[in-house]
mmCIF file of C-alpha atoms and ligand atoms in Angstrom:
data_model
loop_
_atom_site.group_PDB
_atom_site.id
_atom_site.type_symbol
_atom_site.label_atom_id
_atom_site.label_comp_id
_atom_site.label_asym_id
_atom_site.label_seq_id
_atom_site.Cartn_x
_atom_site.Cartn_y
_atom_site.Cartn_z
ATOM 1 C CA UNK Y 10 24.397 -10.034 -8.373
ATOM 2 C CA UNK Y 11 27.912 -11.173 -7.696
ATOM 3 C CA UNK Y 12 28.068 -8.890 -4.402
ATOM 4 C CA UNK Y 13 28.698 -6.206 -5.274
ATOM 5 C CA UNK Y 14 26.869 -2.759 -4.651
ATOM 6 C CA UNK Y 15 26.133 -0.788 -7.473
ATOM 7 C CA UNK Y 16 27.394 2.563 -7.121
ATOM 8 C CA UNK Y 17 24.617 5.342 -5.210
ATOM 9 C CA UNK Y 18 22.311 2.213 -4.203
ATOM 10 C CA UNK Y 19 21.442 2.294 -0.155
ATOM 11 C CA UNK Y 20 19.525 -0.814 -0.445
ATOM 12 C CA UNK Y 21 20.268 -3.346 -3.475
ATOM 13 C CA UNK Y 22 17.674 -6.396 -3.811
ATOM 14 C CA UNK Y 23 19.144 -9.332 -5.637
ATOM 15 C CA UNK Y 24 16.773 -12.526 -6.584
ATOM 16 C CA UNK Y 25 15.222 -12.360 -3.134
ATOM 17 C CA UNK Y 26 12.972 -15.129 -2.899
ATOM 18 C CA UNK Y 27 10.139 -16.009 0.249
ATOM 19 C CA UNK Y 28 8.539 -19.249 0.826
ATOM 20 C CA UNK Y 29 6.239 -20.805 3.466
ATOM 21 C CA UNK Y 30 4.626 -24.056 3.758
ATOM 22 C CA UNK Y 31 1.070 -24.733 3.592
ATOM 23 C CA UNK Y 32 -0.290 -28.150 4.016
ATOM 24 C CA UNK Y 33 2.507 -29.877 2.176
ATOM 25 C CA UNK Y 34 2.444 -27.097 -0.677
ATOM 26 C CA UNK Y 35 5.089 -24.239 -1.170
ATOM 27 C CA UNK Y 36 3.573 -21.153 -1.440
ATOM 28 C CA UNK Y 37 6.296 -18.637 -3.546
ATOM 29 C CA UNK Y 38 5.108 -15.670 -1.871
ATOM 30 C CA UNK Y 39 7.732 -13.295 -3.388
ATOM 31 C CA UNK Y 40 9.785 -15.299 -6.502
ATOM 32 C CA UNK Y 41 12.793 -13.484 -7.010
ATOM 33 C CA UNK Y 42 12.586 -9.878 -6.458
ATOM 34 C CA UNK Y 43 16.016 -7.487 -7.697
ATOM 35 C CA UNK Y 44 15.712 -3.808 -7.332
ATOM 36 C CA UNK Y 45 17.822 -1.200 -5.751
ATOM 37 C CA UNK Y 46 16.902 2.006 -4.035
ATOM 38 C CA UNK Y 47 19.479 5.192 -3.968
ATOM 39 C CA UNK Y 48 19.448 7.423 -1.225
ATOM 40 C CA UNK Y 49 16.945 10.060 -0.516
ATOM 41 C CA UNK Y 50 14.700 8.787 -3.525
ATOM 42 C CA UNK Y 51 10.929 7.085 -3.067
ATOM 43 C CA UNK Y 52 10.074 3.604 -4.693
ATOM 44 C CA UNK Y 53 6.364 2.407 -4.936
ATOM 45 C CA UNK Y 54 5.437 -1.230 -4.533
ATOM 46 C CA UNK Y 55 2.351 -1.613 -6.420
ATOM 47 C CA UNK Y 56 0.234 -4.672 -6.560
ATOM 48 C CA UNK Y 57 -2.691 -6.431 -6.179
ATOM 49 C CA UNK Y 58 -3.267 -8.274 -2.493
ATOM 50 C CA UNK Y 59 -1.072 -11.325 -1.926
ATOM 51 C CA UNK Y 60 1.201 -10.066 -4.767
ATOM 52 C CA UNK Y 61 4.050 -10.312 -1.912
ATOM 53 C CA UNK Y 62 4.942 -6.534 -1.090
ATOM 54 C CA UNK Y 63 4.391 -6.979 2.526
ATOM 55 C CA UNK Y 64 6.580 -10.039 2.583
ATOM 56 C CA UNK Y 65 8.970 -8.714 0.337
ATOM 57 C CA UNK Y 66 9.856 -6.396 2.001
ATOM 58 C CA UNK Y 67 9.599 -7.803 6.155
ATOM 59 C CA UNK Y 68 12.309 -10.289 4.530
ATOM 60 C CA UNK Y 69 14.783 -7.062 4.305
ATOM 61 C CA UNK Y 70 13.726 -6.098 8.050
ATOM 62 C CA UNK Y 71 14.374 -10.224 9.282
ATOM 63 C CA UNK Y 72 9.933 -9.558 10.650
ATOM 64 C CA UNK Y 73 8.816 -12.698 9.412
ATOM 65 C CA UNK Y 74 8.088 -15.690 10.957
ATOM 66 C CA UNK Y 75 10.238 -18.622 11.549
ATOM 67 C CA UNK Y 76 8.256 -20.997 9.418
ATOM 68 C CA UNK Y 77 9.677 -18.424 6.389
ATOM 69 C CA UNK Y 78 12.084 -19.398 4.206
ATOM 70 C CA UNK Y 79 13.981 -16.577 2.591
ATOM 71 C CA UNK Y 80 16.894 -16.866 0.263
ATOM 72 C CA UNK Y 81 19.010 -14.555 -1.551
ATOM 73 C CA UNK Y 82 20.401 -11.178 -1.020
ATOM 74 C CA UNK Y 83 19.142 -7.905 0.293
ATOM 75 C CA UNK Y 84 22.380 -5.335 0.810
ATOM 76 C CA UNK Y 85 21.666 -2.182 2.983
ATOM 77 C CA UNK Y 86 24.587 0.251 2.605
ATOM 78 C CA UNK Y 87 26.878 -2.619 1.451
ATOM 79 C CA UNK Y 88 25.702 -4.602 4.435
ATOM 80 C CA UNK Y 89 24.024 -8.223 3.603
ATOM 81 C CA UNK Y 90 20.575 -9.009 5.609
ATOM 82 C CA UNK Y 91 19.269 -12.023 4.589
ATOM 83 C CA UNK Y 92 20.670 -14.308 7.126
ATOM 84 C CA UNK Y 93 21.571 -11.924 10.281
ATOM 85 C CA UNK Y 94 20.695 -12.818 13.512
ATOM 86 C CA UNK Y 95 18.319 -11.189 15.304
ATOM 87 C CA UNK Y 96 20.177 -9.465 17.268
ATOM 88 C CA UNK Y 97 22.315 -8.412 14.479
ATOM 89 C CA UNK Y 98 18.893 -7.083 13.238
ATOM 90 C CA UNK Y 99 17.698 -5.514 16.009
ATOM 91 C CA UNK Y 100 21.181 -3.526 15.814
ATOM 92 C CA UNK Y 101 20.043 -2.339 11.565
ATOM 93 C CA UNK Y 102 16.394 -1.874 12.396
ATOM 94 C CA UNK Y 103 15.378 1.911 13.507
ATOM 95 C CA UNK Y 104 18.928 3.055 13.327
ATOM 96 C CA UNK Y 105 19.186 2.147 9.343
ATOM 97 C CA UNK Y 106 15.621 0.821 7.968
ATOM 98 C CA UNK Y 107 12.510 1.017 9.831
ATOM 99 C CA UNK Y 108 8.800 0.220 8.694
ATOM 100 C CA UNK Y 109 5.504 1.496 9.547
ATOM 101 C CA UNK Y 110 2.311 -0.401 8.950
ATOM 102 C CA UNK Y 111 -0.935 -0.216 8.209
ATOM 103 C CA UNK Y 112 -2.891 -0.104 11.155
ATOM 104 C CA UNK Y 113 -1.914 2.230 13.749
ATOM 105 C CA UNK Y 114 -4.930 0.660 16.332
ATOM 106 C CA UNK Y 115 -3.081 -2.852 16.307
ATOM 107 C CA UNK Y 116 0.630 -1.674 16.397
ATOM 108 C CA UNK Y 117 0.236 0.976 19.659
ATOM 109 C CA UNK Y 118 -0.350 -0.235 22.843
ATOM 110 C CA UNK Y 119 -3.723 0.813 23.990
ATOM 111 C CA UNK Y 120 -2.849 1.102 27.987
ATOM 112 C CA UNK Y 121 0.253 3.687 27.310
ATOM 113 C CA UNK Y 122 0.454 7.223 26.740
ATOM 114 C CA UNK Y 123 2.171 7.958 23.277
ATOM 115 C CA UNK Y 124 4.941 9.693 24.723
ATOM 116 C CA UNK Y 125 5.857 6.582 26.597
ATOM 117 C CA UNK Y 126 5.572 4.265 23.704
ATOM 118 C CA UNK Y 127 7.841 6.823 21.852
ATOM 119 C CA UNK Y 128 10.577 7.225 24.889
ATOM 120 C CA UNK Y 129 10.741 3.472 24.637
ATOM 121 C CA UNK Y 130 11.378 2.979 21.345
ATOM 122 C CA UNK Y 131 14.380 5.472 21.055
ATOM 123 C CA UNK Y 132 15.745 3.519 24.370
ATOM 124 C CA UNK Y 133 15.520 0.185 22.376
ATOM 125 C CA UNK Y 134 17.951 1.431 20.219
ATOM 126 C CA UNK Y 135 19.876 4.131 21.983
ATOM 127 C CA UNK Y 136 21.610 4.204 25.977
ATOM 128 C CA UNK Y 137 19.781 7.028 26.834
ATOM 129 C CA UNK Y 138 18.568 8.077 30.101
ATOM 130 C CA UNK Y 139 14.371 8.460 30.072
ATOM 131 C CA UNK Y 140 14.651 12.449 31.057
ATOM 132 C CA UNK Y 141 16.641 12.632 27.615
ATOM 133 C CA UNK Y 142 14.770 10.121 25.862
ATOM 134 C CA UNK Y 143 11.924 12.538 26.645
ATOM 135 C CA UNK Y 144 12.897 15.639 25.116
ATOM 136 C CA UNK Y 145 13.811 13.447 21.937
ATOM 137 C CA UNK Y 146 10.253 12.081 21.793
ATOM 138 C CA UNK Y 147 8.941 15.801 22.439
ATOM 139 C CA UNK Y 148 11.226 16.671 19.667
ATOM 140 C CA UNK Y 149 9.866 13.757 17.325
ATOM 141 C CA UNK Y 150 6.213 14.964 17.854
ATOM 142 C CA UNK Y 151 7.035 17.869 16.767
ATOM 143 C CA UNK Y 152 9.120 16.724 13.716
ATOM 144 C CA UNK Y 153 5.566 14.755 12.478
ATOM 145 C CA UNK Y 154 3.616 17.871 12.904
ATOM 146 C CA UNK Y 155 1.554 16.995 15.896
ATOM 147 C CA UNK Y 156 0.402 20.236 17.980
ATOM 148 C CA UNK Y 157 1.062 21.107 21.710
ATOM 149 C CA UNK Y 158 3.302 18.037 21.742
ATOM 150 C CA UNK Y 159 4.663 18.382 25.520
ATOM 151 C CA UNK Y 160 0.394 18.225 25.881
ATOM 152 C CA UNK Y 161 0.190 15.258 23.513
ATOM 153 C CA UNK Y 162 2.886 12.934 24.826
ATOM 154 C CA UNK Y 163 0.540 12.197 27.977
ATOM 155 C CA UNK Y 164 -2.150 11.372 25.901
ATOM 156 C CA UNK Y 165 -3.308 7.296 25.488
ATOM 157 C CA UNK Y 166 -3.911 6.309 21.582
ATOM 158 C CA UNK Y 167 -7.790 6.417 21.832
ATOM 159 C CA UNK Y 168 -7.344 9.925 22.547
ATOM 160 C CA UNK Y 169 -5.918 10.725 19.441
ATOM 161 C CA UNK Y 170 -7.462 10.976 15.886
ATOM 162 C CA UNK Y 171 -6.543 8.071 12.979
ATOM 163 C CA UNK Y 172 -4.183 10.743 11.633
ATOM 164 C CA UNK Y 173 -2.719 11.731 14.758
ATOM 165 C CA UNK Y 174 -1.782 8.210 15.596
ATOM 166 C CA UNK Y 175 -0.198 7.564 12.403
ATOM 167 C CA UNK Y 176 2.134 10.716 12.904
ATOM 168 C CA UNK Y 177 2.850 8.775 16.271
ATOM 169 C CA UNK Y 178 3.720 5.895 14.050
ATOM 170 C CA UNK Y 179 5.959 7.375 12.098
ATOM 171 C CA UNK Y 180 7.271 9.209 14.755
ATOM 172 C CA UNK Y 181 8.783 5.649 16.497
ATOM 173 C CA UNK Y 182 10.070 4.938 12.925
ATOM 174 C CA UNK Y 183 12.317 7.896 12.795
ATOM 175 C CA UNK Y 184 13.731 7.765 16.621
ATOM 176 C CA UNK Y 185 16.646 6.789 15.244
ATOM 177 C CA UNK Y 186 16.792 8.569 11.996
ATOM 178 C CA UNK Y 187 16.914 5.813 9.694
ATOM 179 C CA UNK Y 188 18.048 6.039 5.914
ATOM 180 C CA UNK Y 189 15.302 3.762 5.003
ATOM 181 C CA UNK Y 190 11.998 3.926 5.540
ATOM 182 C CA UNK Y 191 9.409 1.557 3.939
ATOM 183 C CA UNK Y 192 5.635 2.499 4.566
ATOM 184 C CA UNK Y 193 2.911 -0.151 4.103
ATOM 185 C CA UNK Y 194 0.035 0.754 3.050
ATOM 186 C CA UNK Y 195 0.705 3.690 6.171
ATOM 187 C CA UNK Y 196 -2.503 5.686 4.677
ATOM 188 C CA UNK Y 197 -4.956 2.978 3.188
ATOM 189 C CA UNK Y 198 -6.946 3.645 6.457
ATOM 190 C CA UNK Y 199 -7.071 7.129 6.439
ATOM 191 C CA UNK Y 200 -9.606 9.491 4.844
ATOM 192 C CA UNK Y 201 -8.307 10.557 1.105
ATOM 193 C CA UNK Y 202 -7.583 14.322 3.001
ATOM 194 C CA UNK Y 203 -5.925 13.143 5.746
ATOM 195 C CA UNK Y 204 -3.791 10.647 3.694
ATOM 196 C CA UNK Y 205 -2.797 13.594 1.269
ATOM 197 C CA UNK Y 206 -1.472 15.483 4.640
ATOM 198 C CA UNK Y 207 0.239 12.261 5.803
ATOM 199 C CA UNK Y 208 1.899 11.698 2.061
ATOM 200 C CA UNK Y 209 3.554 15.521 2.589
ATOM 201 C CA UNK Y 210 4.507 14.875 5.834
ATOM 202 C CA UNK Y 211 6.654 11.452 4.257
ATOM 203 C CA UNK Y 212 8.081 13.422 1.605
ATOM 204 C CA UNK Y 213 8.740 16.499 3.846
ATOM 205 C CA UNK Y 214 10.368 14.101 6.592
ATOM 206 C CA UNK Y 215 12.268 12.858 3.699
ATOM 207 C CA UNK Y 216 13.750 15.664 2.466
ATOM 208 C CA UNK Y 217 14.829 16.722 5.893
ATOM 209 C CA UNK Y 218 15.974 13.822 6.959
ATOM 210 C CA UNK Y 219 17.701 12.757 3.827
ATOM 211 C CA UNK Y 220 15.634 9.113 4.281
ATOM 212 C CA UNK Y 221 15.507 7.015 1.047
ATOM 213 C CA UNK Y 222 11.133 5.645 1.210
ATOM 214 C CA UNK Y 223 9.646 2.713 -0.115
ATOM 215 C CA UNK Y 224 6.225 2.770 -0.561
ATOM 216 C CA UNK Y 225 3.539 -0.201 -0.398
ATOM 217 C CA UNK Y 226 0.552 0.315 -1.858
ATOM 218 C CA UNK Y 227 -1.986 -1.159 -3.819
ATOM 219 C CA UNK Y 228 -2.984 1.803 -4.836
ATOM 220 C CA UNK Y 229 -1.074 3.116 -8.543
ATOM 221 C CA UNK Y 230 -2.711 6.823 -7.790
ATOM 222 C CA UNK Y 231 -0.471 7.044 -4.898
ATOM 223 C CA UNK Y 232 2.798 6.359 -7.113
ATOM 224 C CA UNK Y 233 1.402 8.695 -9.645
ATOM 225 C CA UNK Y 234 1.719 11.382 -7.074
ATOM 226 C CA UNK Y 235 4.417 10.302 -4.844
ATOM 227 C CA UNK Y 236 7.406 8.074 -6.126
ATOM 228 C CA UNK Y 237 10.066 8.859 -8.785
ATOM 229 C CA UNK Y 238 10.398 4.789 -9.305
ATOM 230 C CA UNK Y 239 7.750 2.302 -9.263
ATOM 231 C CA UNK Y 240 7.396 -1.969 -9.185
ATOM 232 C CA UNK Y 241 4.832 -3.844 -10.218
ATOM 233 C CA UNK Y 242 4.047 -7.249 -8.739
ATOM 234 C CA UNK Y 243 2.312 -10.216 -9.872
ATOM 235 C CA UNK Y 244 2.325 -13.148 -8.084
ATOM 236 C CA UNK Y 245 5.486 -12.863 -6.202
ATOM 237 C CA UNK Y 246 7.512 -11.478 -9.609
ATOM 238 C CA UNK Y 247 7.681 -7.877 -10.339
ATOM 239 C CA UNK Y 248 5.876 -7.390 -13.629
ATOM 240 C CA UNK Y 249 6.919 -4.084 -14.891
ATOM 241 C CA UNK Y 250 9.433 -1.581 -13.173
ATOM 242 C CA UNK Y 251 9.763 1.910 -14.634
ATOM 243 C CA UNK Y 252 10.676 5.560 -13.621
ATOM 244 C CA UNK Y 253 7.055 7.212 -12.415
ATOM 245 C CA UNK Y 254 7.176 9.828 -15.726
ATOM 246 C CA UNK Y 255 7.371 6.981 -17.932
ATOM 247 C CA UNK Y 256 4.408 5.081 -16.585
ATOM 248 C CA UNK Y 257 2.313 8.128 -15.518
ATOM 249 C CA UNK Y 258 0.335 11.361 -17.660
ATOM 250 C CA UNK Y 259 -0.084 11.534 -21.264
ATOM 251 C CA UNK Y 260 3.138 10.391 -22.724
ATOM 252 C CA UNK Y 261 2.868 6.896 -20.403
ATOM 253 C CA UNK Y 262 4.161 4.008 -22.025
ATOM 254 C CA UNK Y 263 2.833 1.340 -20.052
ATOM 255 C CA UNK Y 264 3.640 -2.279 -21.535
ATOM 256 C CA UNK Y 265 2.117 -4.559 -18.890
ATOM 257 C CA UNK Y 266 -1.586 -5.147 -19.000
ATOM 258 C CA UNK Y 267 -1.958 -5.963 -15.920
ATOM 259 C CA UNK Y 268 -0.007 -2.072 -14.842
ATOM 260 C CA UNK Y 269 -2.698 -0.367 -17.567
ATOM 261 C CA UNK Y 270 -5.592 -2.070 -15.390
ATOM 262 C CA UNK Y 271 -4.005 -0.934 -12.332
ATOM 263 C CA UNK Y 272 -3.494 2.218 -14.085
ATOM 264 C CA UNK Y 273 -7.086 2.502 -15.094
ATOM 265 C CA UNK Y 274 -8.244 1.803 -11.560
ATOM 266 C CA UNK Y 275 -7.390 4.816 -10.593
ATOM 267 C CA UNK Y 276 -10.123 7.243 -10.410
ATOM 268 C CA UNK Y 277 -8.853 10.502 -10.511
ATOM 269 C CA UNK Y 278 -6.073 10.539 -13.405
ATOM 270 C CA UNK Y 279 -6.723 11.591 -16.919
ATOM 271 C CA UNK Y 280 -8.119 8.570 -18.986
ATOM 272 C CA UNK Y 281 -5.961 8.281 -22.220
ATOM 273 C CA UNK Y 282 -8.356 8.054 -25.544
ATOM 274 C CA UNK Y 283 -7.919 4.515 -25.435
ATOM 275 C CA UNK Y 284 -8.863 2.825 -22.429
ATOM 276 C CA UNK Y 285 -11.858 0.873 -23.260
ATOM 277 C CA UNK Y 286 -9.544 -2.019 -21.999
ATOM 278 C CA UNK Y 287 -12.361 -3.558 -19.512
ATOM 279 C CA UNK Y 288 -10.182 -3.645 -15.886
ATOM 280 C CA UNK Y 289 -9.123 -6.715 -16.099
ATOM 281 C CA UNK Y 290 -11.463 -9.097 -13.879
ATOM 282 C CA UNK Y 291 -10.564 -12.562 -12.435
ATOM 283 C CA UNK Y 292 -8.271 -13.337 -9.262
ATOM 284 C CA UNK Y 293 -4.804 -13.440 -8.424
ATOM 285 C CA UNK Y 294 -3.743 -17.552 -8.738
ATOM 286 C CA UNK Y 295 -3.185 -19.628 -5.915
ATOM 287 C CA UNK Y 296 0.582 -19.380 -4.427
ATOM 288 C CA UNK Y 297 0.305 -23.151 -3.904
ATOM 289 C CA UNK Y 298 -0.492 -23.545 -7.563
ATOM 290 C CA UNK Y 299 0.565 -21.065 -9.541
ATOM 291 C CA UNK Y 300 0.230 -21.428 -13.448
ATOM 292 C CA UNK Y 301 3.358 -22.725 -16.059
ATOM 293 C CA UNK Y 302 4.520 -19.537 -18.262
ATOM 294 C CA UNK Y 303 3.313 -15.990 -17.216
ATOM 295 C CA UNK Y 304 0.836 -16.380 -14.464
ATOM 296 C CA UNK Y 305 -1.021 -13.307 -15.457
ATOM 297 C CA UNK Y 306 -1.984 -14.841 -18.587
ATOM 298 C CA UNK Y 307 -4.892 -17.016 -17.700
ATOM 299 C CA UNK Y 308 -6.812 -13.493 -16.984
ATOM 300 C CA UNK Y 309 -4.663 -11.137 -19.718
ATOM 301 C CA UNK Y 310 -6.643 -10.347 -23.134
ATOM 302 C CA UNK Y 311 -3.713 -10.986 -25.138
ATOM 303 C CA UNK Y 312 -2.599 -13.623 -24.239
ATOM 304 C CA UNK Y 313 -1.290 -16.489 -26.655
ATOM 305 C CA UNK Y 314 -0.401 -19.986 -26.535
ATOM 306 C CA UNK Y 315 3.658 -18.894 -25.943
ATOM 307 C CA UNK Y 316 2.293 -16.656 -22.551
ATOM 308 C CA UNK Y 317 1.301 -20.209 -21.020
ATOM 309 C CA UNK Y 318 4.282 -21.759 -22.403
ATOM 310 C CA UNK Y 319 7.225 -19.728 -21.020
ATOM 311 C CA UNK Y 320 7.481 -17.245 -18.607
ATOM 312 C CA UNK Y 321 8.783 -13.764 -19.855
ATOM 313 C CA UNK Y 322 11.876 -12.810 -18.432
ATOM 314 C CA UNK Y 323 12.027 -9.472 -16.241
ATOM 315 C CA UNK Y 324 14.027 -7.523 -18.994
ATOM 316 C CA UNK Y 325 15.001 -3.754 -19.193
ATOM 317 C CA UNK Y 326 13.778 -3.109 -23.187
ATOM 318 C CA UNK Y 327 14.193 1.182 -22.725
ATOM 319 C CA UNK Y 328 16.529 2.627 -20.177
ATOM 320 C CA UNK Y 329 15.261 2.393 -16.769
ATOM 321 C CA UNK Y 330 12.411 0.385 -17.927
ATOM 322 C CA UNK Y 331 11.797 -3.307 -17.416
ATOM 323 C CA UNK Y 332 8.790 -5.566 -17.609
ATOM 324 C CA UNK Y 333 8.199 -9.690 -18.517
ATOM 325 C CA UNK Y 334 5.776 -9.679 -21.082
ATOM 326 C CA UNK Y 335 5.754 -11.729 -24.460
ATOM 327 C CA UNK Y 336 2.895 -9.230 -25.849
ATOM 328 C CA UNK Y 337 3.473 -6.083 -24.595
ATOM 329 C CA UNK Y 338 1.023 -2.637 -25.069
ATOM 330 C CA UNK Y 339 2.085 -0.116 -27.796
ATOM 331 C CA UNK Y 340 2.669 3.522 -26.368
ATOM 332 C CA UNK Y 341 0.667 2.222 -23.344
ATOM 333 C CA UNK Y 342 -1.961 1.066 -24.486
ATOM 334 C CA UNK Y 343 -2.814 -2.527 -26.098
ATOM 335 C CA UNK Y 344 -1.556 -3.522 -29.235
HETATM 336 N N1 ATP E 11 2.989 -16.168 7.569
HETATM 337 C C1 ATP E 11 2.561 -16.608 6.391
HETATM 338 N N2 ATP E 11 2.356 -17.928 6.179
HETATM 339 C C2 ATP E 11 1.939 -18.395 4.984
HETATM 340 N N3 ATP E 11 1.683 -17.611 3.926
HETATM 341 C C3 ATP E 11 1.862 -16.295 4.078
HETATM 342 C C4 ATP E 11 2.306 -15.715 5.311
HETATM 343 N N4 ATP E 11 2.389 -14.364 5.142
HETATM 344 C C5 ATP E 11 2.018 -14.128 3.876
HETATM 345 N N5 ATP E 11 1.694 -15.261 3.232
HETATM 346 C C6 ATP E 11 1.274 -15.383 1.820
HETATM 347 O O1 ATP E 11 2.234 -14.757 1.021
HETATM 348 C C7 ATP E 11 1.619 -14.132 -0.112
HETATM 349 C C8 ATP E 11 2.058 -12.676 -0.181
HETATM 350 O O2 ATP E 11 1.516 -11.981 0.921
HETATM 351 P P1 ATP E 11 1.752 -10.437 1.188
HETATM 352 O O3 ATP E 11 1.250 -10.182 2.556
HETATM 353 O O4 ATP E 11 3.155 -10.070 0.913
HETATM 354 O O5 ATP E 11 0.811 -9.757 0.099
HETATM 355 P P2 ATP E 11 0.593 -8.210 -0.180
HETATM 356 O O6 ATP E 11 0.996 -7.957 -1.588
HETATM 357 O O7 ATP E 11 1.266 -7.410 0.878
HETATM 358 O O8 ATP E 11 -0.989 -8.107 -0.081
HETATM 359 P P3 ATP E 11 -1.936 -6.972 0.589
HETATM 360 O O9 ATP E 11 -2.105 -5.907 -0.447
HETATM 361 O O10 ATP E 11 -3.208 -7.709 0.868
HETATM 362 O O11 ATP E 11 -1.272 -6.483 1.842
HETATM 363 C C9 ATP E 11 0.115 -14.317 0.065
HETATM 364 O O12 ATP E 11 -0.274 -15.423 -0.702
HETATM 365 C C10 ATP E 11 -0.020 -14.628 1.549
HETATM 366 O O13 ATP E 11 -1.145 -15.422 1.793
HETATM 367 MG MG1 MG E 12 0.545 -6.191 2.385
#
């Protein structure tokens, strides 16, 4: 809040908030977000779609459109965001937080070889002449793990496999060795193998590089396995926010319904003895419209008259644990 940064935080989130207009209507798409990530750790942004992790987090990079209204503070190594110009921007983004996106097919450029697209994204950041900006790229192809890369570099995108290309992805996000990296949904695409390799190459690249990563993802198997901190969204809000070993494996105390039907999603992780919980069913509201009080609670099980009548504050109940819920689960599972 009041400015300041709290001690070991790169990036520190306060009460961000996202709006667009829509026929007249405000739609909220992120509602007052506060979180802070410390160097060299990895945070997961969990949520349904349209929860408002892609937007969420393009507000701390300035990549949203025009029409976007964005209010209150994002601080980046004690530097403020929200408001920068763009060429301010331009200055933070690759050399201090970069992003990577989904679809590898629709963010390369089809008519140039890889190398080239590489080359030019170190020289948007960095005077450097091509014949050096080439040996970096070689270097950065061979920092993602991509064989032969001298071979590689002359190679156009269709010439490389989904995996490959989001190496080459990655690979423009780190020209200039940022301390942030946020990944959105960088290996929804991918085959579950070839997302597991991409995942170790993150965390590896992360280590070595000392990078602090956020993680988008719908996906709560991926947090399981990845992130040491993990937010929930609802609706623009975060829901629940906890360290990963207090959400995740047998002694999980989840305490948002909505986070145990995320959590039950998940194929592959132990069920608890409990979870006859049907996954909760029903949509997401409309932005335009969204409900008074909690607006998970026209589709929650337990929800009482007081869920539609006030919305739960975001509050930390255990240490490192918060979530906005008037009737939260018991040691995880519903009460
Ligand atoms: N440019 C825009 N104009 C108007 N509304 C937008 C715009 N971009 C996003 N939204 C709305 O903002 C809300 C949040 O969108 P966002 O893309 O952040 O969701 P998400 O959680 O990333 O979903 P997904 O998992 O599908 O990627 C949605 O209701 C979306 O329709
Ligand atoms: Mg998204």
């Amino acid at each position: 809040m009041n400015g300041t940064q709290a001690a070991g935080a790169l990036l520190q989130v306060e009460d961000l908030r996202v709006a667009f207009a829509a026929d007249g209507r405000e739609i909220r798409a992120v509602d007052g977000l506060s979180y802070q990530v410390d160097a060299g750790r990895t945070l997961a942004i969990i949520g349904e779609s349209g929860s408002g992790k892609t937007v969420g987090c393009r507000a701390l990079m300035g990549l949203l459109p025009a029409s976007a209204e964005v209010s209150g503070s994002a601080r980046l190594r004690g530097t403020e965001m929200i408001g920068l110009s763009d060429s301010e921007l331009r200055r933070h983004r690759g050399q201090d937080m970069a992003m990577i996106f989904q679809d590898p097919a629709r963010s390369l450029n089809p008519t140039m070889r890889v190398g080239v697209q590489i080359t030019e994204a170190i020289r948007a950041h960095r005077k450097v002449a091509r014949s050096e900006a080439h040996v970096q790229a070689v270097e950065l192809l061979r920092l993602v793990r991509i064989p032969a890369p001298e071979r590689r570099f002359h190679e156009y995108p269709h010439q490389l496999s989904g995996g490959m290309r989001q190496r080459i992805m990655i690979a423009m996000a780190l020209a200039c060795r940022p301390k942030l990296l946020i990944a959105d949904e960088a290996t929804t695409a991918l085959d579950v193998t070839t997302q597991a390799q991409i995942m170790e190459l993150l965390l590896d690249l992360q280590a070595e590089l000392g990078m602090a990563l956020i993680l988008i993802s719908h996906d709560l198997g991926l947090a399981a396995s990845y992130a040491d901190e993990v937010i929930v969204m609802y609706a623009g809000k975060i829901v629940e926010q906890a360290p990963a070993t207090r959400l995740f494996g047998a002694g999980g105390t989840v305490k948002m319904r909505y986070t145990r039907a995320l959590l039950d999603a998940i194929p592959h992780l132990e069920r608890t003895a409990h979870t006859e919980l049907p996954v909760v069913s029903g949509r997401p509201p409309d932005p335009t419209a969204l409900p008074a009080g909690c607006s998970f609670a026209p589709r929650c099980p337990a929800a009482a008259d007081d869920c539609a009548a006030k919305t739960p504050p975001l509050t930390e109940h255990a240490p490192g644990h918060r979530w906005a819920c008037w009737h939260p689960c018991e040691n995880g599972v519903p009460a």
